mmCIF file of C-alpha atoms in Angstrom:
data_model
loop_
_atom_site.group_PDB
_atom_site.id
_atom_site.type_symbol
_atom_site.label_atom_id
_atom_site.label_comp_id
_atom_site.label_asym_id
_atom_site.label_seq_id
_atom_site.Cartn_x
_atom_site.Cartn_y
_atom_site.Cartn_z
ATOM 1 C CA MET A 1 -30.896 11.563 15.332
ATOM 2 C CA MET A 2 -27.656 12.344 13.046
ATOM 3 C CA LYS A 3 -27.868 14.728 9.917
ATOM 4 C CA GLY A 4 -24.752 12.408 8.113
ATOM 5 C CA LYS A 5 -21.706 11.068 7.827
ATOM 6 C CA ILE A 6 -18.832 13.733 6.525
ATOM 7 C CA LEU A 7 -15.403 12.598 5.484
ATOM 8 C CA ILE A 8 -13.060 15.215 5.920
ATOM 9 C CA VAL A 9 -9.880 14.420 3.911
ATOM 10 C CA ASP A 10 -6.531 16.749 4.837
ATOM 11 C CA ASP A 11 -2.833 16.232 5.511
ATOM 12 C CA GLN A 12 -3.039 19.484 8.201
ATOM 13 C CA PHE A 13 -3.963 18.268 11.857
ATOM 14 C CA GLY A 14 -5.021 21.864 12.300
ATOM 15 C CA ILE A 15 -7.452 21.900 9.970
ATOM 16 C CA ARG A 16 -8.768 18.088 9.986
ATOM 17 C CA ILE A 17 -9.599 19.035 13.832
ATOM 18 C CA LEU A 18 -11.022 22.244 13.725
ATOM 19 C CA LEU A 19 -13.369 21.698 10.615
ATOM 20 C CA ASN A 20 -14.286 17.751 12.992
ATOM 21 C CA GLU A 21 -15.023 20.174 15.866
ATOM 22 C CA VAL A 22 -16.769 22.054 13.971
ATOM 23 C CA LEU A 23 -19.495 19.944 12.283
ATOM 24 C CA GLN A 24 -19.516 17.069 15.111
ATOM 25 C CA LYS A 25 -21.495 20.263 16.871
ATOM 26 C CA GLU A 26 -23.595 20.774 13.724
ATOM 27 C CA GLY A 27 -24.782 16.871 14.789
ATOM 28 C CA TYR A 28 -23.395 15.408 11.732
ATOM 29 C CA GLU A 29 -20.722 11.645 12.106
ATOM 30 C CA THR A 30 -17.626 12.849 11.007
ATOM 31 C CA HIS A 31 -14.845 10.334 9.611
ATOM 32 C CA GLN A 32 -10.719 12.082 9.190
ATOM 33 C CA ALA A 33 -8.545 11.361 6.652
ATOM 34 C CA ALA A 34 -4.859 12.615 6.172
ATOM 35 C CA ASN A 35 -4.118 10.811 2.836
ATOM 36 C CA GLY A 36 -5.609 9.276 0.022
ATOM 37 C CA ILE A 37 -5.388 6.073 1.204
ATOM 38 C CA GLN A 38 -7.243 6.683 3.776
ATOM 39 C CA ALA A 39 -10.287 8.536 2.305
ATOM 40 C CA LEU A 40 -10.927 5.849 -0.013
ATOM 41 C CA ASP A 41 -10.567 3.266 3.100
ATOM 42 C CA ILE A 42 -13.360 5.821 4.527
ATOM 43 C CA VAL A 43 -15.434 5.786 1.180
ATOM 44 C CA THR A 44 -15.484 1.896 1.050
ATOM 45 C CA ASN A 45 -15.878 1.231 4.324
ATOM 46 C CA HIS A 46 -18.430 3.773 5.833
ATOM 47 C CA SER A 47 -19.624 5.240 2.723
ATOM 48 C CA PRO A 48 -20.090 8.798 3.705
ATOM 49 C CA ASP A 49 -22.625 10.940 2.262
ATOM 50 C CA LEU A 50 -20.486 14.143 1.511
ATOM 51 C CA VAL A 51 -16.545 14.684 1.525
ATOM 52 C CA LEU A 52 -14.194 17.506 2.299
ATOM 53 C CA LEU A 53 -11.409 17.374 0.285
ATOM 54 C CA ASP A 54 -8.435 19.320 0.271
ATOM 55 C CA MET A 55 -6.371 19.358 -3.039
ATOM 56 C CA LYS A 56 -2.631 19.375 -1.899
ATOM 57 C CA ILE A 57 -1.951 16.321 0.069
ATOM 58 C CA PRO A 58 1.684 14.429 -0.659
ATOM 59 C CA GLY A 59 1.408 11.974 -2.715
ATOM 60 C CA MET A 60 -1.885 10.746 -4.322
ATOM 61 C CA ASP A 61 -3.462 14.491 -4.919
ATOM 62 C CA GLY A 62 -6.606 15.591 -4.915
ATOM 63 C CA ILE A 63 -7.835 14.822 -8.417
ATOM 64 C CA GLU A 64 -6.791 11.246 -7.780
ATOM 65 C CA ILE A 65 -7.970 10.912 -4.673
ATOM 66 C CA LEU A 66 -11.426 12.224 -6.291
ATOM 67 C CA LYS A 67 -11.211 9.891 -9.371
ATOM 68 C CA ARG A 68 -10.812 6.765 -7.080
ATOM 69 C CA MET A 69 -13.326 7.940 -4.660
ATOM 70 C CA LYS A 70 -16.051 8.314 -7.715
ATOM 71 C CA VAL A 71 -14.751 4.709 -9.220
ATOM 72 C CA ILE A 72 -16.078 3.175 -5.841
ATOM 73 C CA ASP A 73 -19.622 5.398 -5.180
ATOM 74 C CA LYS A 74 -20.058 7.775 -8.582
ATOM 75 C CA ASP A 75 -22.951 10.182 -6.597
ATOM 76 C CA ILE A 76 -20.274 10.840 -4.194
ATOM 77 C CA ARG A 77 -20.997 14.256 -3.139
ATOM 78 C CA VAL A 78 -17.491 16.585 -2.435
ATOM 79 C CA ILE A 79 -16.569 20.039 -1.856
ATOM 80 C CA ILE A 80 -12.993 20.624 -2.245
ATOM 81 C CA MET A 81 -10.164 22.708 -0.317
ATOM 82 C CA THR A 82 -7.534 24.987 -2.779
ATOM 83 C CA ALA A 83 -4.625 26.892 -1.937
ATOM 84 C CA TYR A 84 -5.126 30.229 -3.801
ATOM 85 C CA GLY A 85 -4.563 30.338 -7.386
ATOM 86 C CA GLU A 86 -4.909 26.509 -7.915
ATOM 87 C CA LEU A 87 -8.031 27.649 -11.091
ATOM 88 C CA ASP A 88 -6.312 24.623 -13.277
ATOM 89 C CA MET A 89 -6.938 22.093 -10.648
ATOM 90 C CA ILE A 90 -10.348 23.348 -9.128
ATOM 91 C CA GLN A 91 -11.417 23.200 -13.288
ATOM 92 C CA GLU A 92 -10.545 19.868 -13.541
ATOM 93 C CA ALA A 93 -12.310 18.466 -9.972
ATOM 94 C CA LYS A 94 -15.464 20.311 -11.362
ATOM 95 C CA ASP A 95 -15.117 18.257 -14.098
ATOM 96 C CA LEU A 96 -15.031 15.829 -12.479
ATOM 97 C CA GLY A 97 -17.857 16.743 -10.286
ATOM 98 C CA ALA A 98 -17.025 18.299 -7.166
ATOM 99 C CA LEU A 99 -19.880 20.471 -6.384
ATOM 100 C CA THR A 100 -17.992 23.368 -4.804
ATOM 101 C CA HIS A 101 -14.584 24.596 -3.817
ATOM 102 C CA PHE A 102 -13.432 26.827 -0.887
ATOM 103 C CA ALA A 103 -10.148 28.834 -0.941
ATOM 104 C CA LYS A 104 -7.657 28.308 2.089
ATOM 105 C CA PRO A 105 -7.483 30.151 4.683
ATOM 106 C CA PHE A 106 -11.689 29.720 4.478
ATOM 107 C CA ASP A 107 -14.673 31.205 7.018
ATOM 108 C CA ILE A 108 -15.825 28.057 9.027
ATOM 109 C CA ASP A 109 -18.970 29.701 8.277
ATOM 110 C CA ASP A 110 -19.032 29.634 4.352
ATOM 111 C CA ILE A 111 -17.910 26.100 5.043
ATOM 112 C CA ARG A 112 -20.869 25.264 7.373
ATOM 113 C CA SER A 113 -23.492 26.806 4.897
ATOM 114 C CA ALA A 114 -22.342 24.780 2.003
ATOM 115 C CA VAL A 115 -22.412 21.286 4.248
ATOM 116 C CA LYS A 116 -26.194 22.239 4.831
ATOM 117 C CA LYS A 117 -26.652 23.305 1.152
ATOM 118 C CA TYR A 118 -25.199 20.027 -0.449
ATOM 119 C CA LEU A 119 -26.292 17.486 2.619
ATOM 120 C CA PRO A 120 -30.289 18.010 2.300
ATOM 121 C CA ILE A 121 -30.750 15.155 4.476
ATOM 122 C CA PRO A 122 -35.075 13.827 3.962
ATOM 123 C CA GLN A 123 -36.271 15.033 7.584
ATOM 124 C CA GLN A 124 -37.438 11.228 9.401
#
């Protein structure tokens, strides 16, 4: 039984692969996006239960992606990832409904715990 669908949005291939591998091992269905266009397409077509969203993405930045995801699904659950020191961005994202944030480089166990916490799937 699938535990839920997670969308990983990061322009860094290595980070997407790492998160993808860890979350698939935990039993989640995963989707990956390298930019805002791909991310919004996946939100529209696959309705992920949780999104891990990097804030520093070339082109459409994380704040803009978050705003547009909330238009598609106002209840979408989003955890943001930021580089050190992007405090104004973190606050803006939280005002837009982001659940929590991680500074990079993150500890993979912290991400794993946060996903479990914010993605409670009802037992069948």
